[in-house]
Amino acid sequence: MTEESGSSRLKQVEARTALASALQKAGVFFPPLVVRVREENGEPVYGLIDLGKISPPVAHALADAIDRGTQR
């Protein structure tokens, strides 16, 4: 792994951690958030944060949290 790819991975993990923290503060609890990385030639080129599958109550809690945030 190159220094650049390591930095990219760190940014992806930081983004996942920030999202999990914000969701938790809003009272929304997701299953473990996972960073999925696509690689080309052995080097990571893109990372996605997988929110996983959520139940309808969690979807409603997330929608409510987003609605509260947009009313500021």
mmCIF file of C-alpha atoms in Angstrom:
data_model
loop_
_atom_site.group_PDB
_atom_site.id
_atom_site.type_symbol
_atom_site.label_atom_id
_atom_site.label_comp_id
_atom_site.label_asym_id
_atom_site.label_seq_id
_atom_site.Cartn_x
_atom_site.Cartn_y
_atom_site.Cartn_z
ATOM 1 C CA MET A 1 0.000 0.000 0.000
ATOM 2 C CA THR A 2 1.384 3.387 -0.964
ATOM 3 C CA GLU A 3 1.378 6.414 1.330
ATOM 4 C CA GLU A 4 -1.329 7.983 -0.847
ATOM 5 C CA SER A 5 -3.567 4.907 -0.672
ATOM 6 C CA GLY A 6 -3.020 4.735 3.091
ATOM 7 C CA SER A 7 -4.097 8.372 3.365
ATOM 8 C CA SER A 8 -7.168 7.658 1.254
ATOM 9 C CA ARG A 9 -8.085 4.706 3.483
ATOM 10 C CA LEU A 10 -7.682 6.902 6.570
ATOM 11 C CA LYS A 11 -10.045 9.492 5.079
ATOM 12 C CA GLN A 12 -12.616 6.763 4.373
ATOM 13 C CA VAL A 13 -12.414 5.446 7.931
ATOM 14 C CA GLU A 14 -12.632 8.989 9.333
ATOM 15 C CA ALA A 15 -15.739 9.614 7.224
ATOM 16 C CA ARG A 16 -17.325 6.390 8.472
ATOM 17 C CA THR A 17 -16.518 7.317 12.074
ATOM 18 C CA ALA A 18 -17.961 10.827 11.656
ATOM 19 C CA LEU A 19 -21.157 9.430 10.123
ATOM 20 C CA ALA A 20 -21.577 6.814 12.848
ATOM 21 C CA SER A 21 -21.028 9.456 15.538
ATOM 22 C CA ALA A 22 -23.529 11.889 14.011
ATOM 23 C CA LEU A 23 -26.138 9.160 13.591
ATOM 24 C CA GLN A 24 -25.641 8.049 17.183
ATOM 25 C CA LYS A 25 -26.055 11.637 18.465
ATOM 26 C CA ALA A 26 -29.314 11.814 16.500
ATOM 27 C CA GLY A 27 -30.472 8.589 18.139
ATOM 28 C CA VAL A 28 -30.114 6.499 14.980
ATOM 29 C CA PHE A 29 -28.255 3.232 15.396
ATOM 30 C CA PHE A 30 -27.064 1.503 12.244
ATOM 31 C CA PRO A 31 -25.543 -1.931 12.065
ATOM 32 C CA PRO A 32 -21.765 -1.697 11.783
ATOM 33 C CA LEU A 33 -20.799 0.718 9.046
ATOM 34 C CA VAL A 34 -18.203 -0.818 6.752
ATOM 35 C CA VAL A 35 -15.763 0.821 4.350
ATOM 36 C CA ARG A 36 -15.710 -1.064 1.029
ATOM 37 C CA VAL A 37 -12.735 -0.293 -1.179
ATOM 38 C CA ARG A 38 -12.514 -0.958 -4.916
ATOM 39 C CA GLU A 39 -9.016 -1.716 -6.109
ATOM 40 C CA GLU A 40 -7.306 -1.520 -9.478
ATOM 41 C CA ASN A 41 -3.890 -3.122 -9.944
ATOM 42 C CA GLY A 42 -3.717 -3.772 -6.216
ATOM 43 C CA GLU A 43 -4.212 -0.111 -5.303
ATOM 44 C CA PRO A 44 -7.387 1.276 -3.715
ATOM 45 C CA VAL A 45 -9.073 3.733 -6.069
ATOM 46 C CA TYR A 46 -12.430 4.359 -4.456
ATOM 47 C CA GLY A 47 -13.998 3.726 -1.078
ATOM 48 C CA LEU A 48 -17.672 3.484 -0.243
ATOM 49 C CA ILE A 49 -19.222 3.473 3.182
ATOM 50 C CA ASP A 50 -21.715 0.626 3.302
ATOM 51 C CA LEU A 51 -24.679 1.543 5.495
ATOM 52 C CA GLY A 52 -25.951 -2.023 5.410
ATOM 53 C CA LYS A 53 -29.552 -3.084 5.658
ATOM 54 C CA ILE A 54 -31.770 -1.210 8.068
ATOM 55 C CA SER A 55 -35.189 -1.873 9.504
ATOM 56 C CA PRO A 56 -38.163 0.401 8.778
ATOM 57 C CA PRO A 57 -37.983 1.979 12.272
ATOM 58 C CA VAL A 58 -34.323 2.869 11.717
ATOM 59 C CA ALA A 59 -35.191 4.314 8.291
ATOM 60 C CA HIS A 60 -37.858 6.485 9.924
ATOM 61 C CA ALA A 61 -35.425 7.593 12.645
ATOM 62 C CA LEU A 62 -32.879 8.538 9.992
ATOM 63 C CA ALA A 63 -35.505 10.447 7.993
ATOM 64 C CA ASP A 64 -36.586 12.294 11.155
ATOM 65 C CA ALA A 65 -32.975 13.201 11.980
ATOM 66 C CA ILE A 66 -32.426 14.519 8.463
ATOM 67 C CA ASP A 67 -35.669 16.495 8.614
ATOM 68 C CA ARG A 68 -34.634 18.071 11.940
ATOM 69 C CA GLY A 69 -31.288 19.034 10.425
ATOM 70 C CA THR A 70 -32.868 20.685 7.397
ATOM 71 C CA GLN A 71 -35.138 22.846 9.567
ATOM 72 C CA ARG A 72 -32.219 24.729 11.111
#
